[in-house]
Coordinates of C-alpha atoms in Angstrom, one line a residue:
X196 CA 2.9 103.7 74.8
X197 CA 6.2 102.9 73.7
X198 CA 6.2 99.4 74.8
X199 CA 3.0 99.1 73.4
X200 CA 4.2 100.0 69.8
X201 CA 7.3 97.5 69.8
X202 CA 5.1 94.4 70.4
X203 CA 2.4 95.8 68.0
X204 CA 6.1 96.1 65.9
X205 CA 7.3 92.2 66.2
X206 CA 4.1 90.3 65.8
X207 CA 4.6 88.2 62.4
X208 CA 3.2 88.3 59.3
X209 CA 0.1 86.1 58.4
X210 CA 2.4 85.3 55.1
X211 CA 5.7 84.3 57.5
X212 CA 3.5 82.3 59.9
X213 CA 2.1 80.1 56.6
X214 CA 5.7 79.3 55.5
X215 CA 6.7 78.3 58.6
X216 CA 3.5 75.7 58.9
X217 CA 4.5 75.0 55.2
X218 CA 7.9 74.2 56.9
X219 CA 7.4 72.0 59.9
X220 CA 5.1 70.0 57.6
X221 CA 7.5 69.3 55.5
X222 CA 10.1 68.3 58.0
X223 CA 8.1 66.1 59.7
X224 CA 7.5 64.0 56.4
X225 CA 11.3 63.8 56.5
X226 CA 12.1 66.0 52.9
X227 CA 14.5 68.0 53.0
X228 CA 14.1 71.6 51.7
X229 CA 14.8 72.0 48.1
X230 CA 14.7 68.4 47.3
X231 CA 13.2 67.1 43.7
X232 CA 10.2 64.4 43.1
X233 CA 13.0 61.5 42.5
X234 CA 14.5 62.3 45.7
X235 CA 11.4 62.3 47.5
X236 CA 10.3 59.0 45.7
X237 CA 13.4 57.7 46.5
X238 CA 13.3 58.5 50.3
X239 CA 10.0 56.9 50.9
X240 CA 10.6 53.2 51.9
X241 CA 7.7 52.0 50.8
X242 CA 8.3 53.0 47.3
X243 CA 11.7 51.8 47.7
X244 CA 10.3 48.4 48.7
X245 CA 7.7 48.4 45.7
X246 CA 10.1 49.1 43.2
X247 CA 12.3 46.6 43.8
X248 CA 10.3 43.3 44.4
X249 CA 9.0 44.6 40.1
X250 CA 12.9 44.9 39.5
X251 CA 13.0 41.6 41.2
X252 CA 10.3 40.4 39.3
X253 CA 11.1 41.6 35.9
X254 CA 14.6 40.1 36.1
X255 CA 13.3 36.3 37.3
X256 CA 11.2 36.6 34.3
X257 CA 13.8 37.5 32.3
X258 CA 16.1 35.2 33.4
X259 CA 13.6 32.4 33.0
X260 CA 13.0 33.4 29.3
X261 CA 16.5 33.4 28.9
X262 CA 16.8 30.0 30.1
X263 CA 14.0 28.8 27.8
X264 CA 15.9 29.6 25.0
X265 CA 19.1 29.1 25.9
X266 CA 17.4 25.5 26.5
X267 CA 15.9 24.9 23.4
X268 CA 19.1 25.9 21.3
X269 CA 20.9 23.5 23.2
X270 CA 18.5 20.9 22.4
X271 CA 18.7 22.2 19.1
X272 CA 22.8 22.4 18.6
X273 CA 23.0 18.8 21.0
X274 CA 20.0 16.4 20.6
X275 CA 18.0 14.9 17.4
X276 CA 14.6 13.7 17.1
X277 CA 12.1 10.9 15.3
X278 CA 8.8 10.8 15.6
X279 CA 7.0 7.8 14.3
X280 CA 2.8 7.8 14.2
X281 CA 0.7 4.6 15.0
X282 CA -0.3 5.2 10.9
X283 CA 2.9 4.6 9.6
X284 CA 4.2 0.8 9.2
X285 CA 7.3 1.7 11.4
X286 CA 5.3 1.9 14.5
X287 CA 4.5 -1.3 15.2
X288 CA 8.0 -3.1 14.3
X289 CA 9.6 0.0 16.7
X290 CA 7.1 -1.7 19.4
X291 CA 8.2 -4.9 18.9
X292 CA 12.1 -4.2 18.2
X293 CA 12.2 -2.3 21.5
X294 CA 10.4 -5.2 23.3
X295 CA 12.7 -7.7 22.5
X296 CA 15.8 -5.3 22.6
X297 CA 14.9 -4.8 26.6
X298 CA 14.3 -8.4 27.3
X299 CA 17.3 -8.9 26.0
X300 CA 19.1 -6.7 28.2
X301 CA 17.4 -7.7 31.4
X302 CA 17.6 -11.4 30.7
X303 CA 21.5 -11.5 29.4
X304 CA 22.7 -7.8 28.8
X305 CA 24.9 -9.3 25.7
X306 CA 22.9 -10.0 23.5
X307 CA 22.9 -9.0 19.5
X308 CA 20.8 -9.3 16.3
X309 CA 21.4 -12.2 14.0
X310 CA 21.3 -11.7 10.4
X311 CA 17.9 -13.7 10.1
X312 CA 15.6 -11.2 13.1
X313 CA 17.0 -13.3 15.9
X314 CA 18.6 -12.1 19.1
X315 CA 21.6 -14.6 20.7
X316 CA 24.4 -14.1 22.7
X317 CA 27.4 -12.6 22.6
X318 CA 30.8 -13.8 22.7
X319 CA 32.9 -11.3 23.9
X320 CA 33.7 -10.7 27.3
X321 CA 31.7 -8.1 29.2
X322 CA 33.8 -5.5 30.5
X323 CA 33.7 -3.3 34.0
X324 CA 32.7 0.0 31.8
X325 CA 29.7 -2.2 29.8
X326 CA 28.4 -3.6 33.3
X327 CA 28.5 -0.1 34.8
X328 CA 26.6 1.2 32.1
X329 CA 24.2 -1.7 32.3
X330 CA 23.3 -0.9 36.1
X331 CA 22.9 2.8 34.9
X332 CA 20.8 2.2 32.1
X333 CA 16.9 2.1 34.3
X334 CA 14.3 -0.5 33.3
X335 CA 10.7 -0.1 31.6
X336 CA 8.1 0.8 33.9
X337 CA 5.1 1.8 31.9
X338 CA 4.1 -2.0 30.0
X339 CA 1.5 -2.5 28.3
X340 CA 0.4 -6.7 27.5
X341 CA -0.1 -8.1 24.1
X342 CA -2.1 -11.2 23.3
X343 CA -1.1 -13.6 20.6
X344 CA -2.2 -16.6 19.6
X345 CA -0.5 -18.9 17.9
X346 CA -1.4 -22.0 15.8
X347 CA 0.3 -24.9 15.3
X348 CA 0.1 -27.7 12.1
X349 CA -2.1 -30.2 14.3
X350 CA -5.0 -27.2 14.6
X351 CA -4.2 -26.6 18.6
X352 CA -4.0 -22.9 19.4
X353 CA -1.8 -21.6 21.9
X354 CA -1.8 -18.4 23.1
X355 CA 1.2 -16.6 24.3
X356 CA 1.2 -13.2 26.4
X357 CA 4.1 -10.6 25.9
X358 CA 5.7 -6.7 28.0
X359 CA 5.4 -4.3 25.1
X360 CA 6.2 -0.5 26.3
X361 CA 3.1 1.3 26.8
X362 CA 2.5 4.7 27.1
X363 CA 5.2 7.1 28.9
X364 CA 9.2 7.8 28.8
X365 CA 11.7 5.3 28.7
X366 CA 15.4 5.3 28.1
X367 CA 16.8 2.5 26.1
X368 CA 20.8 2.0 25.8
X369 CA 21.5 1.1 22.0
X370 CA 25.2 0.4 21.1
X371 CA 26.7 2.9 23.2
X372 CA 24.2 5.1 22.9
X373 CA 21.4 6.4 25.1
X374 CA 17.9 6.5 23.2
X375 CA 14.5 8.9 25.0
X376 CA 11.6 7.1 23.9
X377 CA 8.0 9.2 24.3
X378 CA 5.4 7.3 23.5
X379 CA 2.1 9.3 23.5
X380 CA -1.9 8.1 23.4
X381 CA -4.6 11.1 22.8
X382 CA -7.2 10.4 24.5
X383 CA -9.4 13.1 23.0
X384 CA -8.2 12.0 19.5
X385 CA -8.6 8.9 17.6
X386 CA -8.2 7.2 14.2
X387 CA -11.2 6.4 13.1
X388 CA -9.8 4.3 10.2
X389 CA -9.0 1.9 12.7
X390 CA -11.1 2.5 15.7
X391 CA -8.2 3.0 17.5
X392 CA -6.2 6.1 19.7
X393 CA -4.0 8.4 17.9
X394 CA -0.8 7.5 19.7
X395 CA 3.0 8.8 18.6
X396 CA 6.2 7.8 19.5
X397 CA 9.3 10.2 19.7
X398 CA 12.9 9.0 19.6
X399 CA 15.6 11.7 21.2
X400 CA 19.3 11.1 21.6
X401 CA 22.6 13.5 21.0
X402 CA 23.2 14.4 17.3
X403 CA 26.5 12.8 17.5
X404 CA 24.7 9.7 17.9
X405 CA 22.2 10.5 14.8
X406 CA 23.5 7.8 12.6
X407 CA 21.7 4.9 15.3
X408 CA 18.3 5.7 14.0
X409 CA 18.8 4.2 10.6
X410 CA 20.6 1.1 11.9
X411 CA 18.0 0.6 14.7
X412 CA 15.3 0.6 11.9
X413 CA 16.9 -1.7 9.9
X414 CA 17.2 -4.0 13.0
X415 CA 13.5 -3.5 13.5
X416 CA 12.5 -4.6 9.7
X417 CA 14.7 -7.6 10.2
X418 CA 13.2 -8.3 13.0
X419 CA 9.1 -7.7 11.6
X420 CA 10.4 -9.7 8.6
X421 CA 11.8 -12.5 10.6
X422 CA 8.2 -13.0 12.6
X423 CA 6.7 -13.8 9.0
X424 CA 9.1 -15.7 7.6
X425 CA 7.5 -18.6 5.5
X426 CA 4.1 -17.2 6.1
X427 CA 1.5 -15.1 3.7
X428 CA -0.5 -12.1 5.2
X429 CA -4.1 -12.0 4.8
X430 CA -5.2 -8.3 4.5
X431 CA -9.0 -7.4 4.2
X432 CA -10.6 -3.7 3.7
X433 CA -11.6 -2.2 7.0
X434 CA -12.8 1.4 6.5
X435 CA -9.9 3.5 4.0
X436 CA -7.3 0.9 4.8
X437 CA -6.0 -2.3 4.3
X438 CA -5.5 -4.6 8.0
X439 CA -4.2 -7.6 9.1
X440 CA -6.9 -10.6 8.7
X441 CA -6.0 -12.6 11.7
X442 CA -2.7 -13.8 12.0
X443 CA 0.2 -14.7 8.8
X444 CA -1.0 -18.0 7.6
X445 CA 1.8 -20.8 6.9
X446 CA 3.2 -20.7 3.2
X447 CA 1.6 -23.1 1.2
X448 CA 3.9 -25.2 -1.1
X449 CA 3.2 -24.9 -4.5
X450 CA 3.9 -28.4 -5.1
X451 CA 0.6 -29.2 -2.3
X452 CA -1.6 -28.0 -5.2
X453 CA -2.1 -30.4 -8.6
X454 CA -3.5 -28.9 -11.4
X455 CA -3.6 -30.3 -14.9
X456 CA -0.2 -31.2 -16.4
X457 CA 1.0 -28.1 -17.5
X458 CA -1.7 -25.3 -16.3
X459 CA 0.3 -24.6 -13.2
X460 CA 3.8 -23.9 -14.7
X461 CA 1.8 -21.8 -17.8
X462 CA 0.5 -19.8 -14.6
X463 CA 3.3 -18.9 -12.8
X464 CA 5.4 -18.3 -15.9
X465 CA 3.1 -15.8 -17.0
X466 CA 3.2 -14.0 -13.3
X467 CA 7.0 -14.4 -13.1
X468 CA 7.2 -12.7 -16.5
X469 CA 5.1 -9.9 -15.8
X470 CA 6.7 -9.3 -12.5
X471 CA 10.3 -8.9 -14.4
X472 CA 8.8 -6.9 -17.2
X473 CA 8.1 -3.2 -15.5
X474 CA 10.2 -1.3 -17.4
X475 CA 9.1 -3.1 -20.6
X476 CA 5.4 -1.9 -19.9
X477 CA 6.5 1.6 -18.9
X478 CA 8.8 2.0 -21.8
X479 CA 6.2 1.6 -24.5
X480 CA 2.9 3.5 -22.0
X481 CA 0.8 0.1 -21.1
X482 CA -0.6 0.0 -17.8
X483 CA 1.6 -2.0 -15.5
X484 CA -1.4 -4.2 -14.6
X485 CA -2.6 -7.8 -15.0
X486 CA -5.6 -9.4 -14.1
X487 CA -6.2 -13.7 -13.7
X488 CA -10.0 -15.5 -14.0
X489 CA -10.0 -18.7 -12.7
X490 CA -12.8 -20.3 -13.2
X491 CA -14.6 -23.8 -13.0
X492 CA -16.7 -26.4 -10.4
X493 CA -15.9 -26.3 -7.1
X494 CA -12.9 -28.0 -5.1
X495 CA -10.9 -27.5 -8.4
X496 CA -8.1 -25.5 -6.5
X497 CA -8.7 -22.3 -7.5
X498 CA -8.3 -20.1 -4.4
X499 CA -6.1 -23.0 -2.8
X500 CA -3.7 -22.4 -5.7
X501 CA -3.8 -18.6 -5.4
X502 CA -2.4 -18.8 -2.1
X503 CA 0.0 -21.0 -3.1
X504 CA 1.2 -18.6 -5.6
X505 CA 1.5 -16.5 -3.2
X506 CA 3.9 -18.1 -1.2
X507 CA 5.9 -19.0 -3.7
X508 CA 6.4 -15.1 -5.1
X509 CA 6.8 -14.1 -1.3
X510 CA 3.4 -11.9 -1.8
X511 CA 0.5 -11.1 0.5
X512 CA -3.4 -11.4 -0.5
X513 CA -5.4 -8.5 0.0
X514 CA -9.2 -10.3 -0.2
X515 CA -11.6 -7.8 -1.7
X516 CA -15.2 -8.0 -0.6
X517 CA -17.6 -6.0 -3.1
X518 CA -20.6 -6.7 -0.5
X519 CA -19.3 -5.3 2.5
X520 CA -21.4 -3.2 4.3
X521 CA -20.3 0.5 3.7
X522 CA -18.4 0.0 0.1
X523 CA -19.0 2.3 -2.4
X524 CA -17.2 3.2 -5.7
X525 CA -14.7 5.9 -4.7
X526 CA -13.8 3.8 -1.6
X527 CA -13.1 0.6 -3.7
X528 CA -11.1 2.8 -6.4
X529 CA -9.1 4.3 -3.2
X530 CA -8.5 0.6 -1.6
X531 CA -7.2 -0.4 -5.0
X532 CA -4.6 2.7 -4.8
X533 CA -3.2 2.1 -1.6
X534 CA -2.6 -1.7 -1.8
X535 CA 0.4 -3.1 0.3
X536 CA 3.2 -4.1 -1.7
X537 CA 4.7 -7.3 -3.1
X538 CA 0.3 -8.0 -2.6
X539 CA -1.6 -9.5 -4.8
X540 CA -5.8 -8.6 -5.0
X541 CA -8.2 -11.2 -5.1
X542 CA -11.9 -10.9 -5.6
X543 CA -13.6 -14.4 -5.3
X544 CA -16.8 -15.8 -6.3
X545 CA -17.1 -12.6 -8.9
X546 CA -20.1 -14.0 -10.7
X547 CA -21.7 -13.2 -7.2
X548 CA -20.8 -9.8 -6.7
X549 CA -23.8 -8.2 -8.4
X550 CA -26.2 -10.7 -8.2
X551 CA -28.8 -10.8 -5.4
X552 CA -27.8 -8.1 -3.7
X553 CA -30.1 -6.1 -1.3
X554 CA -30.5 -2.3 -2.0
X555 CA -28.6 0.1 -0.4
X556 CA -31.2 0.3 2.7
X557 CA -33.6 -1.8 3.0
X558 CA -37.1 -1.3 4.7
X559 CA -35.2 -3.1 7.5
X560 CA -33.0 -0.7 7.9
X561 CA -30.0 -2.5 6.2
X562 CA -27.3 -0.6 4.9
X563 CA -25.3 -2.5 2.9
X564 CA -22.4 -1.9 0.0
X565 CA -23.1 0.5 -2.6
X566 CA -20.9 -0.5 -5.4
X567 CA -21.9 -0.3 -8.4
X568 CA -20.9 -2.4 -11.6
X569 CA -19.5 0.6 -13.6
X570 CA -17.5 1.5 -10.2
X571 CA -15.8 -1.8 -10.5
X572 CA -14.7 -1.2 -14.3
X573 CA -13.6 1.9 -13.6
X574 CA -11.4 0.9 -10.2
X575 CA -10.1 -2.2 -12.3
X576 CA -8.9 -0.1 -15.7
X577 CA -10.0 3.0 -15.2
X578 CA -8.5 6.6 -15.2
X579 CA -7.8 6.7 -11.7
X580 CA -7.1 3.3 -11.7
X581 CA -3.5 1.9 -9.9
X582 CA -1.1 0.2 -11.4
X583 CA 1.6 -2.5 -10.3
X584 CA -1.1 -4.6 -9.6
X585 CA -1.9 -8.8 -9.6
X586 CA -5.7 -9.3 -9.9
X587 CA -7.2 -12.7 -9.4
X588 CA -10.9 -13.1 -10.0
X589 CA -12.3 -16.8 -9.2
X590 CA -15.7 -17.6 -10.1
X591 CA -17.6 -21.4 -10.5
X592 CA -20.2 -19.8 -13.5
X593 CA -17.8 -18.1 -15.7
X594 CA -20.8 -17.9 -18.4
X595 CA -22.3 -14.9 -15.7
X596 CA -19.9 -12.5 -15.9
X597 CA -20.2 -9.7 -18.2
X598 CA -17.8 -9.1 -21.2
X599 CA -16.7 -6.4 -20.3
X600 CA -15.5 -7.7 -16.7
X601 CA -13.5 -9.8 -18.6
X602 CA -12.3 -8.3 -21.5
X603 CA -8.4 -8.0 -22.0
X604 CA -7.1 -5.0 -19.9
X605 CA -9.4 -6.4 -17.1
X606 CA -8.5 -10.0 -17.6
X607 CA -5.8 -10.7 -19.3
X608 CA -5.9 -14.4 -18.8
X609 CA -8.4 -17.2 -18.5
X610 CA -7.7 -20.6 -17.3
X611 CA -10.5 -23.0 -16.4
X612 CA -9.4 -25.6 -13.6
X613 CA -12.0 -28.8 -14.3
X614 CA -12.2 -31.7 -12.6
X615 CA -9.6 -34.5 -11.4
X616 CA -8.1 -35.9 -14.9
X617 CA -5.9 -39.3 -14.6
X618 CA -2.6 -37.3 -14.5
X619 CA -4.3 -35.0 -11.5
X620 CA -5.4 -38.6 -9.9
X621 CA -1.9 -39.9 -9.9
X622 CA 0.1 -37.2 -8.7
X623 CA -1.9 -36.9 -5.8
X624 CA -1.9 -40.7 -5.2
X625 CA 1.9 -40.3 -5.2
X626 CA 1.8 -36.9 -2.9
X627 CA 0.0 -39.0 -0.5
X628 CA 1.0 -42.5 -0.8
X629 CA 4.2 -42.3 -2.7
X630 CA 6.5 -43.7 0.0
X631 CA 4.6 -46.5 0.8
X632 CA 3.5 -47.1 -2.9
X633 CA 7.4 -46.7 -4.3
X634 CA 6.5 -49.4 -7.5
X635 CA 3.0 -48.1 -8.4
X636 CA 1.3 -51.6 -7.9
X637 CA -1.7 -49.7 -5.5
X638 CA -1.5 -46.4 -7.4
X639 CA -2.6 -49.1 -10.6
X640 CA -5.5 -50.7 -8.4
X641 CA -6.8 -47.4 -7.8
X642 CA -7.2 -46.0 -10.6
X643 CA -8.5 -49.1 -12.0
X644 CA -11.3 -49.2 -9.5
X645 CA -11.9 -45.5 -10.8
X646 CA -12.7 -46.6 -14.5
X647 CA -14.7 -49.2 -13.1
X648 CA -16.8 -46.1 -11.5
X649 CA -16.6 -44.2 -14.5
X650 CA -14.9 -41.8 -12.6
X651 CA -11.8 -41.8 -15.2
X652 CA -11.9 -41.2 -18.3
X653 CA -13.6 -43.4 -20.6
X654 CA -12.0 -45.6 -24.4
X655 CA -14.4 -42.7 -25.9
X656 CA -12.9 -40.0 -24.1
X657 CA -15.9 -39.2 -22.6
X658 CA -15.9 -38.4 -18.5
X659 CA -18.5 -40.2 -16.7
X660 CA -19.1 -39.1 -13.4
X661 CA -16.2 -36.9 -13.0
X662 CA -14.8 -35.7 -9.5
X663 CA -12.5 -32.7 -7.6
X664 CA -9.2 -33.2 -6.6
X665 CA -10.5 -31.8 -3.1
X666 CA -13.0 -35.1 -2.9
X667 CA -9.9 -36.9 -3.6
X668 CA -8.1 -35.2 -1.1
X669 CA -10.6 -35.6 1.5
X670 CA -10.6 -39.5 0.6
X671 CA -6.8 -39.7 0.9
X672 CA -6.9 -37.6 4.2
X673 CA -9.8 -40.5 5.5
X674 CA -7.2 -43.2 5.3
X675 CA -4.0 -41.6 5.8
X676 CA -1.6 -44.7 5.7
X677 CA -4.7 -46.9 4.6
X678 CA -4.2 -47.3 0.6
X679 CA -6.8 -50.7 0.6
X680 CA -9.1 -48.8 2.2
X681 CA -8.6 -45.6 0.0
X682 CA -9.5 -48.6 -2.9
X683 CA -12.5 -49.9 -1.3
X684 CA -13.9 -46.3 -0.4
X685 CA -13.4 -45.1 -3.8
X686 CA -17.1 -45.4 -4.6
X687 CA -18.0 -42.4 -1.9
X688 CA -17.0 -40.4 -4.6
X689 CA -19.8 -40.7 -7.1
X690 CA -22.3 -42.0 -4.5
X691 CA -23.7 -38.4 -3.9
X692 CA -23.9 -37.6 -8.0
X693 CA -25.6 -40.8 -8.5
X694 CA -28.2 -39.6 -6.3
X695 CA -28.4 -36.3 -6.9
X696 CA -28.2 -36.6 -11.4
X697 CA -28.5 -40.2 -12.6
X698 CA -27.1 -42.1 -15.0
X699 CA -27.7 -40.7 -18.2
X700 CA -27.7 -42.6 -21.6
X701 CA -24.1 -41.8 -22.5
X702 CA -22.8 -43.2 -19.2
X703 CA -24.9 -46.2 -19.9
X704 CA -23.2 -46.5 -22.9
X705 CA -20.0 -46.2 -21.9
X706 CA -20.3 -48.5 -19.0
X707 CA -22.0 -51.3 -21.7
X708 CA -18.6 -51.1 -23.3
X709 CA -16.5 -51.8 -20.3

């Protein structure tokens, strides 16, 4: 009984025996009693692992933040940029500066710009240092080709094929000084001004080295201006801008153009003055604008003259073209805004501008210009209108313009260029045959012959069947060298009036006298 009651005595508790369970458990999961929930979390290993590939994590994306901007303030504090878009007039000299620079490097690696745009060699010795750097300095390996045809006096066209840099980096060396080049194409972008891909080009080097950029620039307008040298730019409208019309034409000398005695130098004398008389417009509130109608028959030398005139003030011609498809009133004011400079505007054949012209569409379908004639008053001396502008207006029926085309403000001067006169007839007889005609005997026989064709002008004063100093020209051209038979062709040059008007009683009359 005894023995009985002492095991009944040491049997545990239900409470004791859950403990203990409560115990083991916890043991076996390797916590120790009394421990927290950080020391547990930081006694399981695969917490521990967790933890620190985030730490791990956190700090490489930290680090490459850090880097980021520690990069970009360097680039900031160190390196300089330009950007140049394929809008502004930069771009393409930069193209062609950098062209040339490169094949200069690669051909002779010592070369320089002359004052006039040309590239030649140097003269001092290349040293160890400069050739090093020359090895260093890598070559262009994006190119892109450019065409360009070139014409020479005898009409033959040949055409030439040039490297330019296309798209992509390249590194240039420009004295002493190493030069990034990006240049960029969009291809989801484009200008539709031009028809063309948005395109940019982005020049990096150290800030140090800053001051290059306006030297190189200045190399590259040398450079543009040396390719035109002695030649006029023909610029025609293409959508909102003004482009290039083919390639620079050759300067025409003023001399190649004979007008009446003393028509030409009234001309130019008036232009030269109004070019030097800015702030004497601006000073007293007059629109710094003048405006030119030449008129008269054809082959007078009314547009060949213009051009002339425009080589001899170093100006481009912009041609305006009222009937091209697509012109309306605001465009035309806007073209007249944004004209290049040192450019003078002509509008030819202006009695023809408003006269048969289709309707804006047609039951063809045409769509054609939409300008109308109040447009052109207004873009000519209007409000909006610009100023600093040449305006030449040629037309062969001056009696068909409207007055109020041509009052002053619009036109400010009218000069009618007529037919050949005896002083027109002789100066271009000399022009042509004056170094094989030093004493004037053939000059003498020539115009004879041309009174003898009433071609001259008559003891009355009366012209007979007058002629244009381009059907002279044309004649002389015909027998280049040949003055007889200049003499004994003269006739050609009323044969087609004959036939086409007649004699009428006055030239009967005059040629009974003679």
């Amino acid at each position: 009984m005894a023995s009985n009651g002492n095991s009944l005595t040491s049997s545990p508790s239900p409470e004791t025996l859950f403990k203990s369970v409560n115990e083991q458990i916890a043991s076996s999961a390797g916590y120790e009693k009394g421990g927290g929930l950080i020391a547990q979390l930081s006694e399981n290993p695969f917490f521990t692992a967790g933890f620190g590939l985030a730490g791990l994590g956190a700090a490489l994306a930290v680090t490459q933040r850090g880097v980021r901007y520690g990069a970009s303030l360097l680039k900031r504090r160190l390196l300089v940029d330009v950007e140049i878009n394929i809008k502004d007039e930069s771009y393409p000299w930069f193209l062609y500066w950098m062209t040339v620079h490169q094949r200069a490097q690669v051909t002779d690696g010592s070369k320089v710009l002359q004052s006039g745009g040309s590239f030649a060699a140097s003269n001092s010795s290349t040293g160890l240092t400069e050739r090093v750097m020359r090895r260093l300095t890598p070559g262009m390996h994006h190119l892109s080709i450019a065409t360009e045809k070139v014409e020479h006096p005898n009409g033959a066209v040949q055409t030439h094929f040039s490297l330019i840099p296309g798209p992509g980096r390249h590194i240039l060396r420009y004295k002493k000084a190493f030069l990034l080049v990006n240049r960029v194409r969009e291809t989801k972008s484009m200008d539709f001004q031009r028809g063309m891909p948005w395109e940019t080009v982005t020049l990096t080097t150290l800030y140090s080295q800053r001051h290059i950029f306006e030297e190189l620039f200045q190399e590259a307008h040398q450079l543009a201006q040396h390719s035109t040298e002695g030649k006029t730019i023909i610029y025609t409208s293409r959508g909102t801008s003004w482009e290039k019309f083919g390639e620079p034409r050759r300067k025409r000398p003023l001399e190649s153009v004979i007008l009446d005695e003393g028509v030409k130098e009234r001309i130019v004398s008036d232009v030269k003055d109004f070019l030097n008389s800015g702030k004497w417009y601006y000073d007293r509130g007059i629109p710094y604008r003048r405006g030119y109608l030449l008129h008269g028959p054809p082959g007078t030398g009314k547009s060949s003259f213009i051009q002339a005139l425009a080589g001899a003030l170093d100006y481009n011609i912009a041609m305006l073209d009222l009937s091209e498809r697509g012109m309306t009133d605001d465009r035309l004011n806007y073209l007249l805004t944004i004209i290049p400079r040192r450019t003078l505007v002509l509008l030819e054949d202006a009695d023809a501008a408003f006269s048969r012209r289709r309707v804006q569409t047609d039951a063809d379908g045409y769509r054609g210009a939409n300008v109308t004639f109040s447009g052109l008053l207004n873009a000519l001396d209007g409000v909006a209108s610009a100023e600093e502008r040449l305006l030449f207006l040629t037309t062969n029926h001056a009696e068909r313009l409207d007055e109020a085309l041509v009052r002053p403000g619009r036109v400010d001067m009218t000069i009618r260029l007529g037919e050949a006169t005896q002083w027109q007839i002789e100066r271009l007889w000399d022009r042509f045959y004056g170094d094989l005609d030093a004493d004037g005997t053939w000059k003498a026989k020539f115009v004879a012959r041309l009174g003898e064709l009433g071609i001259t002008e008559s003891p009355r004063g009366l012209p007979l069947r007058p002629t244009s100093t381009a059907a002279l020209q044309g004649l002389f051209l015909y027998h280049k060298g040949n003055m007889d038979g200049a003499i004994r062709m003269a006739e050609a040059l009323v044969a087609e009036r004959l036939t086409t008007e007649g004699d009428t009683e006055t030239q009967r009359a005059v040629l009974q006298e003679r």
